[in-house]
Amino acid sequence: MGEPASLQARLISVKLTYQVMRDDKEAVRASHWALSAQVARLDRSSELPAVMLGFSLRALVAVDDWQTVRAQLPLLEGGAQGSTLIVPVVVRVIHAQLALHEGRLEEALTKLRELAASPALAGMAVITGMVRTRLAVAELANGSPAAAWRALEPLIEQTVASGNVGQLLATGVQTLSALSQAAWGSAASESGLATLRQWVGIAKQFKASERVLPRMPADQGAGLSTRELEVLALLA
């Protein structure tokens, strides 16, 4: 009979997190479609299908797969109707990042600033990280490195305090790398930037280490490799 769809979906979501931390767009896209197949088997009267789809779209955003995000976003918007807090928040976060990606800077700044100040993000570590990193990118694009650092510094401090680098890497390695190399001038602290660069280096090491390991296609089961489990255990 196989594993229940709900278990398969959760296992694939864990695999997605690992793939995002490695910035592997191809693998994330494949896992998204594998997760979508399991979501289609779930009880539509529950909120789990929308929650799982929202998780998957966040992963696609993190690796900048905007073509797939645009195609799948209407499904998530439909699932957000009548849903609890997390799915509508994810929709708002994706729309804000889409505005930034498409160069609608003023709109992106407005939406991201509102989200960064919203109590609705309490307890949502990865979503908060996505909002704050993209707000920092938008503030830099707007010519305000001081405002950008005000958005980013609390996230760095929180990650240092918690030791959970994995949650930060799950927001998107490309964005973190761009921030680590940005022209901050005197706005950013040297220690904060050095720490951010160290974390980006960790992500690059993960990606390099995987080159010597066989990859399990996403549609051949949701099982995690030994290497994936080891990395997730270290970052949890």
Short mmCIF file of C-alpha atoms in Angstrom, two decimals, residues 27-233:
data_model
loop_
_atom_site.label_atom_id
_atom_site.label_comp_id
_atom_site.label_asym_id
_atom_site.label_seq_id
_atom_site.Cartn_x
_atom_site.Cartn_y
_atom_site.Cartn_z
CA ALA A 27 16.47 19.35 -7.39
CA VAL A 28 14.09 21.79 -5.71
CA ARG A 29 11.91 21.94 -8.82
CA ALA A 30 11.82 18.14 -9.08
CA SER A 31 10.92 17.82 -5.41
CA HIS A 32 8.21 20.45 -5.81
CA TRP A 33 6.48 18.34 -8.46
CA ALA A 34 6.92 15.21 -6.35
CA LEU A 35 5.39 17.04 -3.39
CA SER A 36 2.56 18.34 -5.58
CA ALA A 37 1.72 14.75 -6.53
CA GLN A 38 1.41 13.83 -2.86
CA VAL A 39 -0.58 16.99 -2.07
CA ALA A 40 -3.13 15.93 -4.70
CA ARG A 41 -3.75 12.76 -2.66
CA LEU A 42 -4.38 14.60 0.63
CA ASP A 43 -7.74 15.26 2.23
CA ARG A 44 -8.92 18.51 0.66
CA SER A 45 -11.01 19.37 3.71
CA SER A 46 -7.86 19.84 5.77
CA GLU A 47 -5.38 22.71 5.57
CA LEU A 48 -2.41 20.41 5.02
CA PRO A 49 -2.51 20.61 1.19
CA ALA A 50 -2.26 24.42 1.25
CA VAL A 51 0.40 24.36 3.97
CA MET A 52 2.53 21.88 2.00
CA LEU A 53 2.09 23.82 -1.24
CA GLY A 54 3.08 27.03 0.54
CA PHE A 55 6.20 25.34 1.88
CA SER A 56 7.11 24.15 -1.60
CA LEU A 57 6.60 27.57 -3.20
CA ARG A 58 8.77 29.16 -0.52
CA ALA A 59 11.51 26.73 -1.52
CA LEU A 60 11.10 27.69 -5.18
CA VAL A 61 11.33 31.37 -4.26
CA ALA A 62 14.48 30.69 -2.24
CA VAL A 63 16.24 29.28 -5.33
CA ASP A 64 14.77 31.95 -7.65
CA ASP A 65 12.65 29.60 -9.76
CA TRP A 66 10.19 32.35 -10.60
CA GLN A 67 8.71 30.66 -13.66
CA THR A 68 7.39 27.80 -11.54
CA VAL A 69 6.36 30.17 -8.74
CA ARG A 70 4.21 32.26 -11.09
CA ALA A 71 2.56 29.13 -12.50
CA GLN A 72 1.77 27.67 -9.07
CA LEU A 73 0.92 30.81 -7.08
CA PRO A 74 -2.79 30.90 -8.11
CA LEU A 75 -3.22 27.43 -6.57
CA LEU A 76 -1.80 28.66 -3.29
CA GLU A 77 -3.96 31.78 -3.38
CA GLY A 78 -7.00 29.54 -3.75
CA GLY A 79 -5.88 27.46 -0.79
CA ALA A 80 -5.35 30.59 1.32
CA GLN A 81 -9.06 31.39 1.29
CA GLY A 82 -10.52 30.41 4.63
CA SER A 83 -7.13 29.18 5.82
CA THR A 84 -5.44 29.93 9.10
CA LEU A 85 -2.65 32.42 9.56
CA ILE A 86 0.36 30.78 7.92
CA VAL A 87 -0.89 30.28 4.35
CA PRO A 88 -2.14 33.88 3.84
CA VAL A 89 1.16 35.13 5.27
CA VAL A 90 3.11 32.97 2.83
CA VAL A 91 1.06 34.40 -0.04
CA ARG A 92 1.85 37.95 1.10
CA VAL A 93 5.55 37.14 1.43
CA ILE A 94 5.72 35.63 -2.05
CA HIS A 95 3.94 38.62 -3.60
CA ALA A 96 6.37 41.00 -1.89
CA GLN A 97 9.36 39.06 -3.19
CA LEU A 98 7.83 38.84 -6.65
CA ALA A 99 7.50 42.64 -6.69
CA LEU A 100 11.19 42.91 -5.78
CA HIS A 101 12.20 40.38 -8.44
CA GLU A 102 10.21 42.24 -11.11
CA GLY A 103 11.77 45.58 -10.22
CA ARG A 104 8.69 47.15 -8.60
CA LEU A 105 10.88 48.58 -5.87
CA GLU A 106 8.45 50.95 -4.13
CA GLU A 107 5.79 48.26 -3.94
CA ALA A 108 8.32 45.73 -2.67
CA LEU A 109 9.59 48.13 -0.01
CA THR A 110 6.09 48.90 1.22
CA LYS A 111 5.09 45.25 1.45
CA LEU A 112 8.35 44.05 2.98
CA ARG A 113 8.43 46.83 5.59
CA GLU A 114 4.87 45.99 6.61
CA LEU A 115 5.70 42.31 6.87
CA ALA A 116 8.90 42.91 8.86
CA ALA A 117 6.89 44.89 11.41
CA SER A 118 3.97 42.46 11.51
CA PRO A 119 3.31 40.36 14.63
CA ALA A 120 1.87 37.73 12.28
CA LEU A 121 5.43 36.54 11.62
CA ALA A 122 6.05 35.62 15.26
CA GLY A 123 7.33 32.07 15.49
CA MET A 124 7.89 31.78 11.73
CA ALA A 125 11.69 31.80 11.66
CA VAL A 126 12.32 30.97 7.99
CA ILE A 127 9.57 33.27 6.73
CA THR A 128 10.89 36.09 8.91
CA GLY A 129 14.35 35.43 7.51
CA MET A 130 13.06 35.62 3.95
CA VAL A 131 11.32 38.91 4.68
CA ARG A 132 14.31 40.52 6.38
CA THR A 133 16.87 39.41 3.80
CA ARG A 134 14.71 40.62 0.90
CA LEU A 135 13.97 43.87 2.72
CA ALA A 136 17.72 44.37 3.08
CA VAL A 137 18.14 43.79 -0.67
CA ALA A 138 15.34 46.27 -1.42
CA GLU A 139 16.75 48.92 0.93
CA LEU A 140 20.17 48.56 -0.70
CA ALA A 141 18.58 48.94 -4.13
CA ASN A 142 16.86 52.06 -2.79
CA GLY A 143 20.23 53.53 -1.83
CA SER A 144 19.91 53.09 1.93
CA PRO A 145 22.54 50.69 3.31
CA ALA A 146 21.83 51.86 6.87
CA ALA A 147 18.17 50.83 6.57
CA ALA A 148 19.25 47.59 4.92
CA TRP A 149 21.53 46.74 7.82
CA ARG A 150 18.77 47.56 10.32
CA ALA A 151 16.68 44.93 8.57
CA LEU A 152 19.46 42.34 8.41
CA GLU A 153 21.38 42.75 11.67
CA PRO A 154 18.65 41.39 14.01
CA LEU A 155 18.47 38.26 11.85
CA ILE A 156 22.22 37.71 12.08
CA GLU A 157 22.17 38.29 15.84
CA GLN A 158 19.26 35.88 16.30
CA THR A 159 21.01 33.21 14.25
CA VAL A 160 24.21 33.60 16.27
CA ALA A 161 22.21 33.31 19.50
CA SER A 162 20.25 30.24 18.41
CA GLY A 163 23.03 28.54 16.47
CA ASN A 164 20.44 27.49 13.89
CA VAL A 165 22.26 28.39 10.69
CA GLY A 166 20.04 26.00 8.74
CA GLN A 167 16.99 28.22 9.16
CA LEU A 168 18.91 31.14 7.68
CA LEU A 169 20.31 29.13 4.76
CA ALA A 170 16.76 27.93 4.04
CA THR A 171 15.82 31.52 3.15
CA GLY A 172 17.95 31.31 -0.01
CA VAL A 173 21.71 31.10 -0.47
CA GLN A 174 21.82 33.36 -3.53
CA THR A 175 20.28 36.25 -1.61
CA LEU A 176 22.57 35.69 1.37
CA SER A 177 25.59 35.57 -0.93
CA ALA A 178 24.57 38.84 -2.60
CA LEU A 179 24.15 40.50 0.79
CA SER A 180 27.53 39.24 1.96
CA GLN A 181 29.16 40.87 -1.07
CA ALA A 182 27.14 44.09 -1.14
CA ALA A 183 28.65 47.57 -0.85
CA TRP A 184 27.72 48.35 2.75
CA GLY A 185 30.21 51.13 3.37
CA SER A 186 30.26 51.95 7.08
CA ALA A 187 26.64 50.85 7.65
CA ALA A 188 27.38 47.22 8.47
CA SER A 189 29.49 45.84 11.28
CA GLU A 190 32.62 43.99 10.22
CA SER A 191 31.91 41.11 12.58
CA GLY A 192 28.34 40.73 11.34
CA LEU A 193 29.45 40.64 7.72
CA ALA A 194 32.26 38.20 8.51
CA THR A 195 29.75 35.88 10.18
CA LEU A 196 27.37 36.09 7.22
CA ARG A 197 30.20 35.28 4.81
CA GLN A 198 31.15 32.29 6.93
CA TRP A 199 27.60 30.94 6.70
CA VAL A 200 27.51 31.41 2.93
CA GLY A 201 30.78 29.49 2.79
CA ILE A 202 29.16 26.63 4.69
CA ALA A 203 26.40 26.45 2.08
CA LYS A 204 28.98 26.33 -0.71
CA GLN A 205 30.75 23.47 1.06
CA PHE A 206 27.47 21.52 1.18
CA LYS A 207 27.01 21.99 -2.54
CA ALA A 208 30.58 20.94 -3.32
CA SER A 209 30.38 17.85 -1.09
CA GLU A 210 27.27 16.58 -2.89
CA ARG A 211 29.09 16.34 -6.22
CA VAL A 212 30.72 13.10 -5.16
CA LEU A 213 27.48 11.56 -3.89
CA PRO A 214 24.75 9.84 -5.94
CA ARG A 215 21.47 11.75 -6.14
CA MET A 216 18.13 10.03 -5.60
CA PRO A 217 15.50 11.40 -8.02
CA ALA A 218 12.64 13.11 -6.19
CA ASP A 219 10.05 10.86 -7.82
CA GLN A 220 11.69 7.66 -6.53
CA GLY A 221 10.67 8.01 -2.93
CA ALA A 222 11.07 10.65 -0.28
CA GLY A 223 13.80 8.89 1.67
CA LEU A 224 16.73 11.02 2.73
CA SER A 225 20.28 9.96 2.06
CA THR A 226 22.69 9.46 4.93
CA ARG A 227 24.48 12.69 3.98
CA GLU A 228 21.21 14.65 3.97
CA LEU A 229 20.26 13.36 7.40
CA GLU A 230 23.71 14.20 8.76
CA VAL A 231 23.59 17.77 7.47
CA LEU A 232 20.06 18.38 8.69
CA ALA A 233 20.97 17.00 12.10
#
